[in-house]
Coordinates of N, CA and C in Angstrom, one line a residue:
Chain A
X1 N 130.6 -51.3 31.5 CA 130.7 -52.7 31.8 C 130.1 -53.5 30.6
X2 N 130.6 -54.6 30.3 CA 130.1 -55.4 29.2 C 128.8 -56.1 29.7
X3 N 127.9 -56.4 28.7 CA 126.7 -57.1 29.0 C 125.5 -56.3 28.7
X4 N 124.4 -56.6 29.4 CA 123.1 -55.9 29.1 C 122.7 -55.2 30.4
X5 N 122.4 -53.9 30.3 CA 122.0 -53.1 31.4 C 120.7 -52.5 31.2
X6 N 120.0 -52.2 32.3 CA 118.7 -51.5 32.3 C 118.7 -50.4 33.3
X7 N 118.0 -49.3 32.9 CA 117.9 -48.2 33.8 C 116.5 -47.6 33.6
X8 N 115.9 -47.0 34.7 CA 116.4 -47.2 36.1 C 116.1 -48.6 36.6
X9 N 116.6 -49.0 37.7 CA 116.3 -50.3 38.3 C 115.0 -50.2 39.0
X10 N 114.6 -49.1 39.5 CA 113.3 -48.9 40.2 C 112.7 -47.6 39.8
X11 N 111.4 -47.6 39.6 CA 110.8 -46.3 39.2 C 109.4 -46.3 39.7
X12 N 109.0 -45.2 40.3 CA 107.6 -45.0 40.8 C 107.1 -43.8 40.0
X13 N 105.9 -44.0 39.4 CA 105.3 -42.9 38.7 C 103.8 -42.8 38.9
X14 N 103.2 -41.8 38.3 CA 101.8 -41.7 38.5 C 101.0 -42.0 37.2
X15 N 99.8 -42.4 37.4 CA 98.9 -42.7 36.3 C 98.9 -41.5 35.3
X16 N 99.1 -41.8 34.0 CA 99.0 -40.8 33.0 C 100.3 -40.2 32.6
X17 N 101.4 -40.4 33.3 CA 102.7 -39.9 33.0 C 103.4 -40.8 32.0
X18 N 104.3 -40.2 31.2 CA 105.1 -40.9 30.3 C 106.3 -41.4 31.0
X19 N 106.7 -42.7 30.7 CA 107.9 -43.3 31.4 C 108.7 -44.0 30.3
X20 N 110.0 -43.8 30.3 CA 110.8 -44.6 29.4 C 111.8 -45.4 30.2
X21 N 111.8 -46.7 29.8 CA 112.8 -47.6 30.4 C 113.9 -47.9 29.4
X22 N 115.1 -47.8 29.9 CA 116.3 -47.9 29.0 C 116.9 -49.3 29.0
X23 N 117.4 -49.7 27.9 CA 118.1 -51.0 27.8 C 119.3 -50.8 26.9
X24 N 120.4 -51.3 27.3 CA 121.7 -51.1 26.6 C 122.5 -52.4 26.6
X25 N 122.9 -52.9 25.4 CA 123.8 -54.1 25.4 C 125.1 -53.8 24.6
X26 N 126.1 -54.4 25.1 CA 127.4 -54.2 24.5 C 127.9 -55.3 23.6
X27 N 127.1 -56.3 23.4 CA 127.5 -57.4 22.6 C 127.3 -57.3 21.1
X28 N 126.7 -56.2 20.7 CA 126.3 -56.0 19.3 C 125.3 -57.1 18.8
X29 N 124.5 -57.6 19.7 CA 123.5 -58.6 19.4 C 122.4 -57.9 18.5
X30 N 122.0 -58.6 17.5 CA 121.0 -58.0 16.6 C 119.6 -58.0 17.2
X31 N 119.3 -59.0 18.0 CA 117.9 -59.1 18.5 C 117.8 -58.6 19.9
X32 N 116.8 -57.8 20.1 CA 116.5 -57.3 21.5 C 115.0 -57.5 21.8
X33 N 114.7 -57.6 23.1 CA 113.3 -58.0 23.5 C 113.0 -57.2 24.8
X34 N 111.7 -57.0 24.9 CA 111.2 -56.5 26.2 C 110.1 -57.4 26.7
X35 N 110.2 -57.8 27.9 CA 109.2 -58.7 28.6 C 108.7 -58.0 29.8
X36 N 107.5 -58.3 30.3 CA 107.1 -58.0 31.6 C 106.8 -59.3 32.3
X37 N 107.0 -59.2 33.6 CA 106.8 -60.4 34.5 C 105.8 -60.0 35.6
X38 N 104.7 -60.8 35.6 CA 103.7 -60.6 36.6 C 103.3 -61.9 37.2
X39 N 102.9 -61.9 38.4 CA 102.5 -63.1 39.1 C 101.5 -63.9 38.3
X40 N 101.8 -65.2 38.2 CA 100.8 -66.0 37.5 C 100.9 -66.0 36.0
X41 N 101.7 -65.1 35.4 CA 101.8 -65.0 34.0 C 103.2 -65.3 33.4
X42 N 104.1 -65.6 34.3 CA 105.5 -65.8 33.8 C 106.0 -64.5 33.1
X43 N 106.7 -64.7 32.1 CA 107.2 -63.6 31.3 C 106.4 -63.5 30.0
X44 N 106.0 -62.3 29.7 CA 105.2 -62.1 28.4 C 106.0 -61.1 27.6
X45 N 106.0 -61.4 26.3 CA 106.8 -60.5 25.4 C 106.0 -59.3 25.0
X46 N 106.6 -58.1 25.1 CA 105.9 -56.9 24.8 C 106.2 -56.5 23.4
X47 N 107.5 -56.3 23.1 CA 108.0 -55.9 21.8 C 109.3 -56.6 21.5
X48 N 109.7 -56.8 20.3 CA 111.0 -57.3 20.0 C 111.5 -56.5 18.7
X49 N 112.8 -56.7 18.5 CA 113.5 -56.0 17.4 C 114.5 -56.9 16.8
X50 N 114.5 -57.1 15.5 CA 115.5 -58.0 14.9 C 116.8 -57.2 14.5
X51 N 116.7 -55.9 14.4 CA 117.9 -55.1 14.0 C 117.5 -53.6 14.2
X52 N 118.4 -52.8 14.1 CA 118.1 -51.3 14.2 C 117.0 -51.0 13.2
X53 N 116.0 -50.2 13.6 CA 114.9 -49.7 12.8 C 113.9 -50.8 12.4
X54 N 114.1 -52.0 13.0 CA 113.1 -53.1 12.8 C 112.5 -53.5 14.1
X55 N 111.3 -53.3 14.3 CA 110.6 -53.7 15.6 C 109.3 -54.3 15.2
X56 N 108.8 -55.1 16.2 CA 107.5 -55.8 16.0 C 106.8 -56.1 17.3
X57 N 105.5 -56.2 17.3 CA 104.8 -56.4 18.5 C 104.9 -57.9 19.0
X58 N 104.9 -58.0 20.3 CA 104.8 -59.3 20.9 C 103.4 -59.6 21.4
X59 N 103.4 -60.3 22.5 CA 102.1 -60.8 23.0 C 101.2 -59.7 23.6
X60 N 101.9 -58.7 24.3 CA 101.1 -57.7 25.1 C 101.6 -56.3 24.8
X61 N 101.5 -55.8 23.5 CA 102.1 -54.5 23.2 C 101.3 -53.3 23.5
X62 N 100.0 -53.4 23.8 CA 99.2 -52.2 24.0 C 99.7 -51.3 25.1
X63 N 99.8 -50.0 24.8 CA 100.2 -49.1 25.8 C 101.7 -48.8 25.9
X64 N 102.4 -49.5 25.0 CA 103.9 -49.4 24.9 C 104.3 -49.0 23.5
X65 N 105.5 -48.3 23.5 CA 106.1 -47.9 22.3 C 107.6 -48.2 22.4
X66 N 108.2 -48.7 21.3 CA 109.6 -48.9 21.3 C 110.3 -48.2 20.1
X67 N 111.6 -48.1 20.2 CA 112.4 -47.6 19.1 C 113.7 -48.3 19.1
X68 N 114.4 -48.3 18.0 CA 115.7 -48.9 17.9 C 116.5 -48.2 16.9
X69 N 116.9 -47.0 17.2 CA 117.7 -46.2 16.3 C 119.2 -46.7 16.2
X70 N 119.7 -47.3 17.3 CA 121.0 -47.8 17.4 C 120.9 -49.3 17.8
X71 N 121.8 -50.1 17.3 CA 121.8 -51.5 17.6 C 121.8 -51.8 19.1
X72 N 122.6 -51.0 19.8 CA 122.9 -51.3 21.2 C 121.8 -50.8 22.2
X73 N 120.8 -50.0 21.7 CA 119.8 -49.5 22.6 C 118.4 -49.8 22.2
X74 N 117.6 -50.1 23.2 CA 116.2 -50.5 22.8 C 115.3 -50.0 23.9
X75 N 115.0 -48.7 23.9 CA 114.1 -48.1 24.9 C 112.7 -48.5 24.8
X76 N 112.0 -48.6 25.9 CA 110.6 -48.9 26.0 C 109.9 -47.8 26.7
X77 N 108.9 -47.2 26.0 CA 108.1 -46.1 26.5 C 106.7 -46.4 26.8
X78 N 106.3 -46.1 28.0 CA 104.9 -46.1 28.4 C 104.3 -44.7 28.2
X79 N 103.5 -44.5 27.2 CA 103.1 -43.2 26.8 C 102.2 -42.5 27.8
X80 N 101.3 -43.3 28.4 CA 100.4 -42.8 29.5 C 100.2 -43.9 30.5
X81 N 101.1 -44.0 31.5 CA 101.2 -45.1 32.4 C 99.8 -45.4 33.0
X82 N 99.5 -46.7 33.2 CA 98.3 -47.1 33.9 C 98.7 -48.1 35.0
X83 N 97.9 -48.2 36.0 CA 98.2 -49.1 37.1 C 98.4 -50.5 36.7
X84 N 97.8 -50.9 35.6 CA 98.0 -52.3 35.2 C 99.3 -52.5 34.6
X85 N 100.1 -51.5 34.4 CA 101.4 -51.6 33.9 C 102.5 -51.7 35.0
X86 N 102.0 -51.7 36.2 CA 102.9 -52.0 37.3 C 103.4 -53.4 37.2
X87 N 104.7 -53.6 37.1 CA 105.3 -54.9 36.8 C 106.8 -54.8 36.9
X88 N 107.5 -55.9 36.7 CA 108.9 -56.0 36.5 C 109.2 -56.2 35.0
X89 N 110.0 -55.3 34.5 CA 110.3 -55.3 33.0 C 111.7 -55.8 32.8
X90 N 111.8 -56.8 31.9 CA 113.1 -57.4 31.6 C 113.4 -57.1 30.1
X91 N 114.6 -56.7 29.9 CA 115.1 -56.5 28.5 C 116.1 -57.7 28.2
X92 N 116.1 -58.2 27.0 CA 117.0 -59.3 26.6 C 117.5 -59.1 25.3
X93 N 118.6 -59.8 25.0 CA 119.2 -59.7 23.6 C 119.7 -61.1 23.2
X94 N 119.8 -61.3 21.9 CA 120.4 -62.5 21.4 C 121.1 -62.3 20.1
X95 N 122.0 -63.2 19.7 CA 122.8 -63.1 18.5 C 121.9 -63.2 17.3
X96 N 122.4 -62.9 16.2 CA 121.7 -63.1 14.9 C 121.5 -64.6 14.7
X97 N 120.5 -65.1 13.9 CA 120.3 -66.5 13.7 C 121.5 -67.1 13.0
X98 N 121.5 -68.4 12.9 CA 122.5 -69.2 12.2 C 123.9 -69.1 12.8
X99 N 123.9 -68.7 14.1 CA 125.2 -68.7 14.7 C 125.4 -69.8 15.7
X100 N 124.5 -70.7 15.8 CA 124.7 -71.9 16.7 C 124.0 -71.7 18.0
X101 N 124.2 -70.5 18.6 CA 123.5 -70.3 19.9 C 122.5 -69.1 19.8
X102 N 122.0 -69.0 18.6 CA 121.1 -67.9 18.3 C 119.9 -67.9 19.2
X103 N 119.5 -69.0 19.7 CA 118.2 -69.1 20.5 C 118.4 -68.7 21.9
X104 N 119.6 -68.5 22.4 CA 119.9 -68.2 23.8 C 119.7 -66.7 24.0
X105 N 118.8 -66.3 24.9 CA 118.6 -64.9 25.2 C 119.2 -64.6 26.5
X106 N 119.9 -63.4 26.5 CA 120.5 -62.9 27.7 C 119.8 -61.8 28.3
X107 N 119.5 -61.8 29.6 CA 118.6 -60.9 30.2 C 119.3 -59.8 31.0
X108 N 118.7 -58.6 31.0 CA 119.2 -57.6 31.9 C 118.7 -57.8 33.3
X109 N 119.1 -56.9 34.3 CA 118.7 -57.1 35.7 C 117.3 -56.8 36.0
X110 N 116.5 -56.2 35.1 CA 115.1 -55.8 35.3 C 114.9 -54.4 35.9
X111 N 113.8 -53.9 35.6 CA 113.3 -52.6 36.1 C 112.0 -52.9 36.8
X112 N 111.9 -52.5 38.1 CA 110.7 -52.7 38.8 C 109.9 -51.3 38.7
X113 N 108.8 -51.4 38.1 CA 108.0 -50.1 37.8 C 106.7 -50.2 38.6
X114 N 106.4 -49.1 39.4 CA 105.2 -49.0 40.1 C 104.4 -47.8 39.6
X115 N 103.2 -48.0 39.2 CA 102.3 -46.9 38.8 C 101.3 -46.7 39.8
X116 N 101.3 -45.5 40.4 CA 100.3 -45.2 41.5 C 99.0 -44.5 40.9
Chain B
X1 N 99.5 -71.4 19.1 CA 100.9 -71.4 19.4 C 101.3 -72.5 20.4
X2 N 102.6 -72.6 20.6 CA 103.1 -73.6 21.5 C 102.8 -73.2 22.9
X3 N 102.4 -74.2 23.7 CA 102.1 -74.1 25.1 C 103.2 -74.6 26.0
X4 N 103.5 -73.9 27.1 CA 104.5 -74.4 28.0 C 103.9 -74.4 29.4
X5 N 104.0 -75.6 30.0 CA 103.4 -75.8 31.3 C 104.5 -76.2 32.3
X6 N 104.5 -75.6 33.5 CA 105.4 -76.0 34.5 C 104.7 -76.5 35.7
X7 N 105.4 -77.5 36.4 CA 104.9 -78.0 37.6 C 106.0 -78.4 38.6
X8 N 105.8 -78.3 39.9 CA 104.5 -77.7 40.5 C 104.6 -76.2 40.4
X9 N 103.5 -75.6 40.6 CA 103.5 -74.1 40.7 C 104.2 -73.6 41.9
X10 N 104.1 -74.3 43.0 CA 104.8 -73.8 44.2 C 105.4 -75.0 44.9
X11 N 106.6 -74.7 45.5 CA 107.3 -75.8 46.2 C 108.0 -75.2 47.4
X12 N 107.9 -75.8 48.5 CA 108.5 -75.4 49.8 C 109.5 -76.5 50.2
X13 N 110.7 -76.2 50.4 CA 111.7 -77.2 50.8 C 112.4 -76.7 52.1
X14 N 112.9 -77.7 52.8 CA 113.8 -77.5 53.9 C 115.2 -77.5 53.3
X15 N 116.1 -76.6 53.8 CA 117.4 -76.5 53.3 C 118.1 -77.9 53.3
X16 N 118.8 -78.3 52.2 CA 119.4 -79.6 52.1 C 118.6 -80.6 51.3
X17 N 117.3 -80.3 51.1 CA 116.5 -81.2 50.4 C 116.7 -81.1 48.9
X18 N 116.3 -82.2 48.2 CA 116.4 -82.2 46.7 C 115.1 -82.0 46.1
X19 N 115.0 -81.5 44.8 CA 113.8 -81.3 44.2 C 113.9 -81.4 42.7
X20 N 112.7 -81.7 42.1 CA 112.7 -81.8 40.6 C 111.5 -80.9 40.1
X21 N 111.9 -80.1 39.2 CA 110.9 -79.2 38.5 C 110.7 -79.7 37.1
X22 N 109.5 -79.6 36.6 CA 109.1 -80.1 35.3 C 108.6 -79.1 34.4
X23 N 108.9 -79.2 33.1 CA 108.5 -78.3 32.1 C 108.0 -79.2 30.9
X24 N 106.7 -79.0 30.6 CA 106.1 -79.7 29.4 C 105.8 -78.7 28.3
X25 N 106.1 -79.1 27.1 CA 105.8 -78.2 26.0 C 105.0 -79.0 24.9
X26 N 104.2 -78.2 24.2 CA 103.1 -78.9 23.4 C 103.6 -79.2 22.0
X27 N 104.8 -78.7 21.6 CA 105.2 -78.9 20.2 C 106.7 -79.2 20.2
X28 N 107.2 -79.7 19.1 CA 108.6 -79.9 18.9 C 109.4 -78.6 19.0
X29 N 110.5 -78.6 19.7 CA 111.3 -77.4 19.8 C 112.8 -77.8 19.6
X30 N 113.5 -76.8 19.2 CA 115.0 -77.1 18.9 C 115.8 -76.5 20.0
X31 N 115.2 -76.1 21.1 CA 115.9 -75.4 22.1 C 115.0 -75.2 23.3
X32 N 115.6 -75.2 24.5 CA 114.9 -75.0 25.7 C 115.8 -74.3 26.7
X33 N 115.4 -73.3 27.4 CA 116.2 -72.7 28.4 C 115.5 -72.7 29.8
X34 N 116.3 -72.8 30.8 CA 115.8 -72.6 32.2 C 116.4 -71.3 32.7
X35 N 115.6 -70.6 33.5 CA 116.0 -69.4 34.1 C 115.6 -69.4 35.6
X36 N 116.3 -68.6 36.3 CA 116.0 -68.4 37.8 C 115.9 -66.9 38.0
X37 N 114.7 -66.6 38.5 CA 114.5 -65.2 39.0 C 114.8 -65.3 40.5
X38 N 115.9 -64.7 40.9 CA 116.3 -64.9 42.3 C 115.6 -63.9 43.2
X39 N 115.8 -64.0 44.5 CA 115.0 -63.1 45.5 C 115.4 -61.6 45.3
X40 N 116.4 -61.3 44.6 CA 116.8 -59.9 44.3 C 116.2 -59.4 43.0
X41 N 115.4 -60.2 42.4 CA 114.7 -59.8 41.2 C 115.5 -60.0 39.9
X42 N 116.7 -60.5 39.9 CA 117.5 -60.7 38.7 C 117.0 -62.0 38.0
X43 N 117.1 -62.0 36.7 CA 116.7 -63.2 35.9 C 118.0 -63.7 35.3
X44 N 118.3 -65.0 35.8 CA 119.6 -65.6 35.5 C 119.4 -66.8 34.5
X45 N 120.2 -66.8 33.4 CA 120.2 -68.0 32.6 C 120.8 -69.1 33.3
X46 N 120.1 -70.3 33.4 CA 120.7 -71.4 34.1 C 121.2 -72.4 33.0
X47 N 120.4 -72.8 32.1 CA 120.8 -73.8 31.1 C 120.2 -73.5 29.8
X48 N 120.9 -73.7 28.8 CA 120.5 -73.8 27.4 C 120.6 -75.3 27.0
X49 N 119.4 -76.0 26.9 CA 119.5 -77.4 26.9 C 118.4 -78.0 25.9
X50 N 118.7 -78.0 24.6 CA 117.8 -78.5 23.6 C 117.5 -80.0 23.8
X51 N 118.5 -80.7 24.3 CA 118.4 -82.2 24.5 C 119.5 -82.6 25.4
X52 N 119.3 -83.8 26.0 CA 120.3 -84.4 26.8 C 120.3 -83.8 28.2
X53 N 121.5 -84.0 28.9 CA 121.6 -83.6 30.2 C 122.8 -82.7 30.4
X54 N 122.7 -81.7 31.2 CA 123.8 -80.8 31.6 C 123.8 -80.6 33.1
X55 N 125.0 -80.4 33.6 CA 125.1 -80.2 35.1 C 125.9 -78.9 35.3
X56 N 125.5 -78.2 36.3 CA 126.3 -77.0 36.8 C 126.2 -76.9 38.3
X57 N 127.2 -77.5 38.9 CA 127.2 -77.5 40.4 C 126.1 -78.4 40.9
X58 N 125.2 -77.8 41.8 CA 124.1 -78.5 42.4 C 122.9 -78.6 41.5
X59 N 123.0 -77.9 40.3 CA 121.8 -78.0 39.4 C 122.2 -78.8 38.2
X60 N 121.1 -79.5 37.7 CA 121.3 -80.2 36.5 C 119.9 -80.2 35.8
X61 N 120.0 -80.4 34.5 CA 118.8 -80.3 33.7 C 118.8 -81.4 32.6
X62 N 117.7 -82.0 32.3 CA 117.5 -83.0 31.3 C 116.4 -82.6 30.4
X63 N 116.6 -82.6 29.1 CA 115.5 -82.4 28.1 C 115.3 -83.7 27.3
X64 N 114.1 -84.2 27.2 CA 113.8 -85.3 26.3 C 112.9 -84.7 25.3
X65 N 113.5 -84.3 24.2 CA 112.8 -83.5 23.2 C 111.7 -84.4 22.5
X66 N 111.9 -85.7 22.3 CA 111.0 -86.5 21.7 C 109.7 -86.7 22.5
X67 N 109.8 -86.5 23.8 CA 108.7 -86.7 24.7 C 108.2 -85.3 25.2
X68 N 108.8 -84.2 24.7 CA 108.4 -82.9 25.0 C 108.3 -82.5 26.5
X69 N 109.4 -82.8 27.1 CA 109.5 -82.3 28.5 C 111.0 -82.1 28.9
X70 N 111.1 -81.3 29.9 CA 112.4 -81.0 30.5 C 112.3 -81.0 32.0
X71 N 113.4 -81.5 32.7 CA 113.4 -81.5 34.1 C 114.6 -80.7 34.6
X72 N 114.4 -80.0 35.7 CA 115.4 -79.3 36.4 C 115.6 -79.9 37.8
X73 N 116.8 -80.3 38.1 CA 117.0 -80.9 39.4 C 117.9 -80.0 40.3
X74 N 117.4 -79.8 41.5 CA 118.2 -79.0 42.4 C 118.5 -79.9 43.6
X75 N 119.8 -80.1 43.8 CA 120.2 -81.0 44.9 C 120.8 -80.1 46.1
X76 N 120.6 -80.7 47.3 CA 121.1 -80.0 48.5 C 120.7 -78.5 48.5
X77 N 119.5 -78.3 48.4 CA 119.0 -76.9 48.2 C 119.5 -75.9 49.3
X78 N 119.6 -74.7 48.9 CA 120.1 -73.6 49.8 C 119.0 -72.5 49.8
X79 N 119.1 -71.7 50.8 CA 118.1 -70.6 50.8 C 118.2 -69.7 49.6
X80 N 119.4 -69.5 49.1 CA 119.6 -68.7 47.9 C 119.1 -69.3 46.7
X81 N 118.6 -70.5 46.7 CA 117.9 -71.1 45.6 C 116.5 -70.7 45.5
X82 N 116.0 -70.0 46.5 CA 114.6 -69.5 46.4 C 114.4 -68.6 45.3
X83 N 113.1 -68.5 44.9 CA 112.8 -67.6 43.7 C 111.9 -68.3 42.8
X84 N 111.8 -67.9 41.6 CA 110.9 -68.5 40.6 C 111.8 -69.0 39.5
X85 N 111.5 -70.3 39.1 CA 112.2 -70.9 38.0 C 111.3 -71.0 36.8
X86 N 111.8 -70.5 35.7 CA 111.1 -70.5 34.4 C 111.8 -71.4 33.4
X87 N 111.0 -72.1 32.6 CA 111.5 -72.7 31.4 C 110.9 -71.9 30.2
X88 N 111.6 -71.9 29.1 CA 111.2 -71.2 27.9 C 111.6 -71.9 26.7
X89 N 110.8 -71.8 25.7 CA 111.1 -72.4 24.4 C 110.9 -71.4 23.3
X90 N 111.6 -71.5 22.1 CA 111.4 -70.5 21.1 C 110.2 -70.7 20.3
X91 N 109.7 -69.6 19.8 CA 108.5 -69.6 18.9 C 108.7 -68.4 17.9
X92 N 108.5 -68.7 16.6 CA 108.6 -67.6 15.7 C 110.0 -67.5 15.2
X93 N 110.2 -66.6 14.2 CA 111.4 -66.5 13.5 C 112.4 -65.5 14.1
X94 N 112.0 -64.8 15.2 CA 112.9 -63.8 15.7 C 113.4 -64.1 17.1
X95 N 113.7 -65.4 17.3 CA 114.2 -65.9 18.6 C 113.3 -65.5 19.7
X96 N 112.0 -65.4 19.5 CA 111.1 -65.1 20.6 C 111.0 -66.4 21.5
X97 N 111.0 -66.1 22.8 CA 110.8 -67.2 23.8 C 109.4 -67.2 24.4
X98 N 108.9 -68.3 24.5 CA 107.6 -68.5 25.2 C 107.9 -69.1 26.5
X99 N 107.5 -68.4 27.6 CA 107.8 -68.8 28.9 C 106.6 -69.6 29.6
X100 N 107.0 -70.5 30.4 CA 106.0 -71.1 31.3 C 105.7 -70.1 32.4
X101 N 104.7 -70.5 33.2 CA 104.2 -69.6 34.3 C 105.2 -69.6 35.5
X102 N 106.1 -70.6 35.5 CA 107.1 -70.6 36.6 C 106.8 -71.5 37.7
X103 N 107.8 -72.0 38.4 CA 107.6 -72.7 39.7 C 108.2 -71.8 40.8
X104 N 107.4 -71.5 41.8 CA 107.9 -70.6 42.9 C 108.5 -71.5 43.9
X105 N 109.8 -71.4 44.2 CA 110.5 -72.2 45.2 C 110.8 -71.4 46.4
X106 N 110.5 -71.9 47.6 CA 110.9 -71.3 48.8 C 111.7 -72.3 49.6
X107 N 113.0 -72.0 49.9 CA 113.8 -72.9 50.7 C 114.0 -72.3 52.1
X108 N 113.6 -73.0 53.1 CA 113.7 -72.5 54.4 C 114.9 -73.1 55.2
X109 N 115.5 -72.3 56.0 CA 116.7 -72.8 56.8 C 116.3 -73.8 57.8

């Protein structure tokens, strides 16, 4: 299906385990983003990527690792999950700049992660 | 960095009522988006509205960029309108969005 997808949609894991959340988009958007959404905080940017092999930290990167070997995929890894990482995670993508609608981000359906 | 504030933080409506949600931002922006996180957890783009007014069904939005605010109007609310509404503005060179804390809306039948 066209668009932006995330998997898994729901995940329960234990403290200390490694977890990878997948994000895939079919639009060939250059920019991709990972956010977490927690009560009282809105959405906070974890990491973003301007293109394949180009990534950078956002507002709350600690405890997370990303990679972008292919334009369409942007996995987010929690190397050693902690309870404070229990959250809903959203992936987003947007077009390259100077295209007129470059500032519009399109969001995936989200992954609800629970760390016990 | 730019600050985004939304009000009210919580809103309870009876089905059929109208409401106005507000988003204030602390610096000039060239774009603003409204999102709805619905009761099923999905985050939906509602409007891309750097200025002016747009309408989509029962929803409309107005951004007054010179006064640094945007309003989201919901008319004839329905229970499916429940959820959290976010506004977001860009910051930085990589299309990063800064989100407000959201307005939590509950529409009761």
